[in-house]
């Protein structure tokens, strides 16, 4: 059987294990979290070798280039060979701004609390 020249983007994302289920990949496409070559795509859009796929997964963007088209789920080693991962490494924990946590049910922050929160945010941005 000759290798595939194209595959549905949702099936490919699922086959290379970027999404746990095909329906999750389909939902991400419908929500606009998947881009192929910079364009938002529907789930049935075809991907070909050489296409750049950007998928927003759990708040982080994964950037991969299609090497091989797959439509069936494969093992992790085969999935790793089917793509080139260009995702930059995540920022160190020190650079990620700490979000102040308020107790549940504490209500609206007072003026003093709000000023402290703004002071913390200003420090985190600097």
Short mmCIF file of N, CA and C in Angstrom, two decimals:
data_model
loop_
_atom_site.label_atom_id
_atom_site.label_comp_id
_atom_site.label_asym_id
_atom_site.label_seq_id
_atom_site.Cartn_x
_atom_site.Cartn_y
_atom_site.Cartn_z
N UNK A 1 0.85 -1.18 0.00
CA UNK A 1 0.00 0.00 0.00
C UNK A 1 0.89 1.25 0.00
N UNK A 2 0.69 2.18 -0.94
CA UNK A 2 1.52 3.39 -1.00
C UNK A 2 1.21 4.33 0.15
N UNK A 3 2.17 5.15 0.57
CA UNK A 3 1.91 6.08 1.67
C UNK A 3 0.87 7.12 1.28
N UNK A 4 0.13 7.60 2.26
CA UNK A 4 -0.92 8.60 2.01
C UNK A 4 -0.30 9.95 1.68
N UNK A 5 -0.96 10.69 0.79
CA UNK A 5 -0.47 12.02 0.45
C UNK A 5 -1.18 13.10 1.25
N UNK A 6 -2.38 12.77 1.81
CA UNK A 6 -3.10 13.73 2.64
C UNK A 6 -3.98 12.99 3.64
N UNK A 7 -4.38 13.72 4.68
CA UNK A 7 -5.26 13.16 5.71
C UNK A 7 -6.07 14.29 6.32
N UNK A 8 -7.22 13.96 6.87
CA UNK A 8 -8.02 14.97 7.58
C UNK A 8 -7.22 15.49 8.77
N UNK A 9 -7.33 16.77 9.05
CA UNK A 9 -6.53 17.36 10.13
C UNK A 9 -6.93 16.78 11.49
N UNK A 10 -8.23 16.56 11.73
CA UNK A 10 -8.62 16.01 13.03
C UNK A 10 -8.12 14.58 13.20
N UNK A 11 -8.19 13.78 12.14
CA UNK A 11 -7.70 12.40 12.22
C UNK A 11 -6.19 12.38 12.40
N UNK A 12 -5.48 13.28 11.73
CA UNK A 12 -4.02 13.31 11.86
C UNK A 12 -3.60 13.73 13.27
N UNK A 13 -4.26 14.76 13.82
CA UNK A 13 -3.93 15.21 15.18
C UNK A 13 -4.14 14.09 16.19
N UNK A 14 -5.19 13.31 16.01
CA UNK A 14 -5.47 12.19 16.90
C UNK A 14 -4.45 11.06 16.67
N UNK A 15 -4.14 10.77 15.39
CA UNK A 15 -3.24 9.67 15.06
C UNK A 15 -1.82 9.90 15.61
N UNK A 16 -1.36 11.17 15.62
CA UNK A 16 -0.01 11.45 16.12
C UNK A 16 -0.02 11.80 17.61
N UNK A 17 -1.15 11.58 18.26
CA UNK A 17 -1.27 11.68 19.72
C UNK A 17 -1.15 13.09 20.29
N UNK A 18 -1.53 14.10 19.49
CA UNK A 18 -1.60 15.45 20.06
C UNK A 18 -2.90 15.61 20.86
N UNK A 19 -3.94 14.87 20.46
CA UNK A 19 -5.21 14.84 21.19
C UNK A 19 -5.51 13.42 21.58
N UNK A 20 -6.13 13.25 22.75
CA UNK A 20 -6.40 11.92 23.28
C UNK A 20 -7.50 11.21 22.49
N UNK A 21 -8.49 11.97 22.01
CA UNK A 21 -9.57 11.39 21.22
C UNK A 21 -9.76 12.18 19.94
N UNK A 22 -10.34 11.52 18.95
CA UNK A 22 -10.59 12.21 17.68
C UNK A 22 -11.67 13.27 17.86
N UNK A 23 -12.64 13.00 18.73
CA UNK A 23 -13.68 13.99 18.95
C UNK A 23 -13.11 15.24 19.64
N UNK A 24 -12.08 15.09 20.46
CA UNK A 24 -11.43 16.25 21.07
C UNK A 24 -10.70 17.06 20.00
N UNK A 25 -10.06 16.38 19.06
CA UNK A 25 -9.40 17.07 17.95
C UNK A 25 -10.43 17.79 17.09
N UNK A 26 -11.56 17.14 16.86
CA UNK A 26 -12.64 17.74 16.08
C UNK A 26 -13.18 18.98 16.78
N UNK A 27 -13.38 18.90 18.09
CA UNK A 27 -13.89 20.04 18.86
C UNK A 27 -12.90 21.21 18.83
N UNK A 28 -11.61 20.91 18.90
CA UNK A 28 -10.59 21.96 18.84
C UNK A 28 -10.63 22.66 17.47
N UNK A 29 -10.84 21.89 16.41
CA UNK A 29 -10.95 22.49 15.08
C UNK A 29 -12.18 23.39 15.00
N UNK A 30 -13.31 22.90 15.52
CA UNK A 30 -14.55 23.70 15.50
C UNK A 30 -14.41 24.98 16.31
N UNK A 31 -13.64 24.93 17.40
CA UNK A 31 -13.46 26.10 18.27
C UNK A 31 -12.43 27.07 17.71
N UNK A 32 -11.75 26.70 16.63
CA UNK A 32 -10.76 27.59 16.03
C UNK A 32 -9.39 27.53 16.69
N UNK A 33 -9.11 26.43 17.41
CA UNK A 33 -7.82 26.29 18.09
C UNK A 33 -6.77 25.61 17.22
N UNK A 34 -7.13 25.25 16.00
CA UNK A 34 -6.18 24.57 15.11
C UNK A 34 -5.99 25.42 13.86
N UNK A 35 -4.72 25.63 13.50
CA UNK A 35 -4.39 26.38 12.29
C UNK A 35 -3.43 25.56 11.46
N UNK A 36 -3.65 25.56 10.15
CA UNK A 36 -2.74 24.90 9.21
C UNK A 36 -2.18 25.98 8.31
N UNK A 37 -0.87 26.13 8.33
CA UNK A 37 -0.18 27.17 7.55
C UNK A 37 -0.76 28.56 7.84
N UNK A 38 -1.10 28.80 9.12
CA UNK A 38 -1.57 30.12 9.55
C UNK A 38 -3.06 30.34 9.38
N UNK A 39 -3.80 29.43 8.77
CA UNK A 39 -5.24 29.60 8.54
C UNK A 39 -6.04 28.69 9.47
N UNK A 40 -7.12 29.24 10.04
CA UNK A 40 -8.02 28.40 10.83
C UNK A 40 -8.65 27.38 9.91
N UNK A 41 -8.81 26.16 10.41
CA UNK A 41 -9.32 25.10 9.55
C UNK A 41 -10.49 24.38 10.19
N UNK A 42 -11.30 23.76 9.33
CA UNK A 42 -12.35 22.86 9.79
C UNK A 42 -11.74 21.47 9.93
N UNK A 43 -12.45 20.58 10.59
CA UNK A 43 -11.91 19.25 10.88
C UNK A 43 -11.63 18.44 9.62
N UNK A 44 -12.37 18.67 8.55
CA UNK A 44 -12.20 17.88 7.33
C UNK A 44 -11.09 18.41 6.42
N UNK A 45 -10.46 19.52 6.79
CA UNK A 45 -9.37 20.08 5.98
C UNK A 45 -8.23 19.06 5.85
N UNK A 46 -7.67 18.96 4.66
CA UNK A 46 -6.59 18.00 4.43
C UNK A 46 -5.25 18.59 4.84
N UNK A 47 -4.40 17.77 5.43
CA UNK A 47 -3.01 18.17 5.71
C UNK A 47 -2.11 17.30 4.85
N UNK A 48 -1.02 17.87 4.41
CA UNK A 48 -0.06 17.18 3.56
C UNK A 48 1.32 17.30 4.20
N UNK A 49 2.24 16.43 3.83
CA UNK A 49 3.60 16.57 4.35
C UNK A 49 4.16 17.96 4.04
N UNK A 50 4.79 18.57 5.05
CA UNK A 50 5.35 19.91 4.90
C UNK A 50 4.46 20.99 5.49
N UNK A 51 3.18 20.69 5.78
CA UNK A 51 2.27 21.68 6.36
C UNK A 51 2.65 21.95 7.82
N UNK A 52 2.51 23.22 8.23
CA UNK A 52 2.74 23.58 9.63
C UNK A 52 1.39 23.61 10.34
N UNK A 53 1.26 22.86 11.41
CA UNK A 53 0.02 22.77 12.18
C UNK A 53 0.26 23.38 13.55
N UNK A 54 -0.60 24.35 13.92
CA UNK A 54 -0.54 24.95 15.24
C UNK A 54 -1.83 24.59 15.98
N UNK A 55 -1.69 23.93 17.12
CA UNK A 55 -2.85 23.50 17.90
C UNK A 55 -2.72 24.04 19.31
N UNK A 56 -3.78 24.68 19.79
CA UNK A 56 -3.80 25.18 21.16
C UNK A 56 -4.37 24.09 22.05
N UNK A 57 -3.51 23.55 22.92
CA UNK A 57 -3.89 22.43 23.78
C UNK A 57 -3.62 22.81 25.22
N UNK A 58 -4.65 22.79 26.04
CA UNK A 58 -4.53 23.10 27.48
C UNK A 58 -3.84 24.44 27.71
N UNK A 59 -4.16 25.43 26.91
CA UNK A 59 -3.62 26.77 27.12
C UNK A 59 -2.27 27.03 26.49
N UNK A 60 -1.64 26.01 25.91
CA UNK A 60 -0.34 26.18 25.27
C UNK A 60 -0.45 25.85 23.79
N UNK A 61 0.31 26.55 22.97
CA UNK A 61 0.28 26.30 21.54
C UNK A 61 1.38 25.32 21.15
N UNK A 62 1.00 24.23 20.49
CA UNK A 62 1.96 23.26 19.96
C UNK A 62 2.13 23.56 18.48
N UNK A 63 3.37 23.64 18.03
CA UNK A 63 3.69 23.91 16.63
C UNK A 63 4.41 22.69 16.09
N UNK A 64 3.80 22.04 15.09
CA UNK A 64 4.39 20.85 14.50
C UNK A 64 4.33 20.93 12.98
N UNK A 65 5.26 20.24 12.33
CA UNK A 65 5.28 20.15 10.88
C UNK A 65 5.00 18.70 10.51
N UNK A 66 4.09 18.51 9.55
CA UNK A 66 3.69 17.18 9.12
C UNK A 66 4.81 16.55 8.30
N UNK A 67 5.27 15.37 8.71
CA UNK A 67 6.25 14.61 7.92
C UNK A 67 5.55 13.51 7.14
N UNK A 68 4.65 12.80 7.82
CA UNK A 68 3.93 11.68 7.24
C UNK A 68 2.45 11.80 7.56
N UNK A 69 1.61 11.46 6.61
CA UNK A 69 0.16 11.48 6.85
C UNK A 69 -0.28 10.15 7.44
N UNK A 70 -0.99 10.22 8.55
CA UNK A 70 -1.51 9.04 9.22
C UNK A 70 -3.00 9.23 9.45
N UNK A 71 -3.77 8.14 9.37
CA UNK A 71 -5.19 8.22 9.70
C UNK A 71 -5.56 7.25 10.81
N UNK A 72 -4.69 6.27 11.08
CA UNK A 72 -4.92 5.33 12.18
C UNK A 72 -3.99 5.70 13.32
N UNK A 73 -4.46 5.51 14.54
CA UNK A 73 -3.63 5.80 15.71
C UNK A 73 -2.46 4.81 15.75
N UNK A 74 -1.27 5.35 15.99
CA UNK A 74 -0.07 4.52 15.99
C UNK A 74 0.63 4.66 17.34
N UNK A 75 1.63 3.85 17.56
CA UNK A 75 2.39 3.90 18.80
C UNK A 75 3.18 5.20 18.91
N UNK A 76 3.65 5.50 20.10
CA UNK A 76 4.37 6.75 20.35
C UNK A 76 5.62 6.91 19.48
N UNK A 77 6.45 5.87 19.29
CA UNK A 77 7.63 6.06 18.44
C UNK A 77 7.27 6.39 16.99
N UNK A 78 6.25 5.71 16.45
CA UNK A 78 5.83 5.98 15.07
C UNK A 78 5.20 7.36 14.96
N UNK A 79 4.47 7.78 16.00
CA UNK A 79 3.85 9.11 15.99
C UNK A 79 4.93 10.19 16.02
N UNK A 80 5.99 9.97 16.77
CA UNK A 80 7.07 10.95 16.85
C UNK A 80 7.78 11.10 15.50
N UNK A 81 7.84 10.02 14.72
CA UNK A 81 8.47 10.09 13.40
C UNK A 81 7.59 10.77 12.37
N UNK A 82 6.28 10.87 12.63
CA UNK A 82 5.35 11.43 11.67
C UNK A 82 5.29 12.96 11.73
N UNK A 83 5.99 13.57 12.68
CA UNK A 83 5.95 15.02 12.81
C UNK A 83 7.29 15.56 13.28
N UNK A 84 7.48 16.86 13.05
CA UNK A 84 8.63 17.58 13.58
C UNK A 84 8.09 18.61 14.55
N UNK A 85 8.47 18.54 15.80
CA UNK A 85 7.95 19.44 16.83
C UNK A 85 8.79 20.71 16.88
N UNK A 86 8.18 21.86 16.57
CA UNK A 86 8.86 23.15 16.61
C UNK A 86 8.41 24.01 17.79
N UNK A 87 7.69 23.40 18.73
CA UNK A 87 7.17 24.13 19.88
C UNK A 87 8.32 24.65 20.73
N UNK A 88 8.32 25.97 21.04
CA UNK A 88 9.38 26.48 21.91
C UNK A 88 9.21 25.94 23.33
N UNK A 89 10.30 25.83 24.09
CA UNK A 89 10.18 25.32 25.45
C UNK A 89 9.35 26.28 26.31
N UNK A 90 8.64 25.75 27.30
CA UNK A 90 7.83 26.63 28.15
C UNK A 90 8.72 27.56 28.97
N UNK A 91 8.19 28.74 29.35
CA UNK A 91 8.99 29.66 30.15
C UNK A 91 9.27 29.06 31.53
N UNK A 92 10.39 29.44 32.14
CA UNK A 92 10.68 28.92 33.48
C UNK A 92 9.60 29.35 34.49
N UNK A 93 9.46 28.58 35.53
CA UNK A 93 8.41 28.86 36.53
C UNK A 93 8.55 30.25 37.15
N UNK A 94 9.79 30.75 37.26
CA UNK A 94 10.00 32.07 37.87
C UNK A 94 9.38 33.17 37.03
N UNK A 95 9.37 32.98 35.69
CA UNK A 95 8.86 34.02 34.81
C UNK A 95 7.34 34.03 34.73
N UNK A 96 6.70 32.92 35.04
CA UNK A 96 5.25 32.85 35.00
C UNK A 96 4.70 33.63 36.19
N UNK A 97 3.84 34.60 35.88
CA UNK A 97 3.31 35.47 36.94
C UNK A 97 2.41 34.67 37.89
N UNK A 98 2.64 34.86 39.16
CA UNK A 98 1.82 34.20 40.16
C UNK A 98 0.50 34.95 40.29
N UNK A 99 -0.59 34.23 40.17
CA UNK A 99 -1.91 34.85 40.28
C UNK A 99 -2.32 34.79 41.75
N UNK A 100 -2.66 35.93 42.33
CA UNK A 100 -3.09 35.91 43.72
C UNK A 100 -4.39 35.10 43.86
N UNK A 101 -4.42 34.26 44.87
CA UNK A 101 -5.58 33.40 45.09
C UNK A 101 -6.38 33.93 46.27
N UNK A 102 -7.65 34.15 46.04
CA UNK A 102 -8.53 34.59 47.12
C UNK A 102 -9.34 33.41 47.62
N UNK A 103 -9.66 33.42 48.89
CA UNK A 103 -10.48 32.36 49.45
C UNK A 103 -11.85 32.38 48.78
N UNK A 104 -12.36 31.18 48.56
CA UNK A 104 -13.66 31.06 47.93
C UNK A 104 -14.71 31.68 48.85
N UNK A 105 -15.56 32.52 48.27
CA UNK A 105 -16.62 33.16 49.05
C UNK A 105 -16.15 34.38 49.81
N UNK A 106 -14.92 34.85 49.55
CA UNK A 106 -14.40 36.02 50.27
C UNK A 106 -15.06 37.30 49.78
N UNK A 107 -15.77 37.21 48.67
CA UNK A 107 -16.47 38.39 48.17
C UNK A 107 -15.59 39.32 47.38
N UNK A 108 -16.10 40.49 47.19
CA UNK A 108 -15.39 41.48 46.39
C UNK A 108 -14.17 42.00 47.16
N UNK A 109 -13.03 42.21 46.46
CA UNK A 109 -11.86 42.72 47.17
C UNK A 109 -12.08 44.15 47.66
N UNK A 110 -11.52 44.44 48.80
CA UNK A 110 -11.59 45.82 49.32
C UNK A 110 -10.63 46.68 48.52
N UNK A 111 -10.72 47.98 48.74
CA UNK A 111 -9.83 48.90 48.03
C UNK A 111 -8.37 48.56 48.35
N UNK A 112 -8.12 48.23 49.61
CA UNK A 112 -6.76 47.88 50.03
C UNK A 112 -6.29 46.60 49.34
N UNK A 113 -7.19 45.57 49.30
CA UNK A 113 -6.85 44.32 48.61
C UNK A 113 -6.56 44.57 47.14
N UNK A 114 -7.38 45.38 46.50
CA UNK A 114 -7.22 45.67 45.08
C UNK A 114 -5.88 46.34 44.81
N UNK A 115 -5.49 47.28 45.66
CA UNK A 115 -4.21 47.96 45.48
C UNK A 115 -3.04 46.99 45.66
N UNK A 116 -3.15 46.05 46.59
CA UNK A 116 -2.11 45.04 46.79
C UNK A 116 -2.01 44.12 45.56
N UNK A 117 -3.16 43.76 45.02
CA UNK A 117 -3.18 42.91 43.83
C UNK A 117 -2.52 43.64 42.66
N UNK A 118 -2.86 44.90 42.47
CA UNK A 118 -2.26 45.68 41.37
C UNK A 118 -0.76 45.84 41.57
N UNK A 119 -0.32 46.03 42.81
CA UNK A 119 1.10 46.14 43.12
C UNK A 119 1.83 44.85 42.76
N UNK A 120 1.23 43.71 43.09
CA UNK A 120 1.83 42.41 42.73
C UNK A 120 1.91 42.23 41.23
N UNK A 121 0.85 42.60 40.52
CA UNK A 121 0.84 42.46 39.06
C UNK A 121 1.88 43.36 38.42
N UNK A 122 2.05 44.57 38.92
CA UNK A 122 3.06 45.47 38.37
C UNK A 122 4.45 44.91 38.55
N UNK A 123 4.70 44.30 39.73
CA UNK A 123 6.00 43.69 40.00
C UNK A 123 6.27 42.51 39.08
N UNK A 124 5.22 41.73 38.82
CA UNK A 124 5.36 40.55 37.97
C UNK A 124 5.64 40.94 36.52
N UNK A 125 5.08 42.05 36.06
CA UNK A 125 5.27 42.48 34.68
C UNK A 125 6.66 43.12 34.49
N UNK A 126 7.24 43.66 35.52
CA UNK A 126 8.55 44.33 35.40
C UNK A 126 9.68 43.36 35.29
#
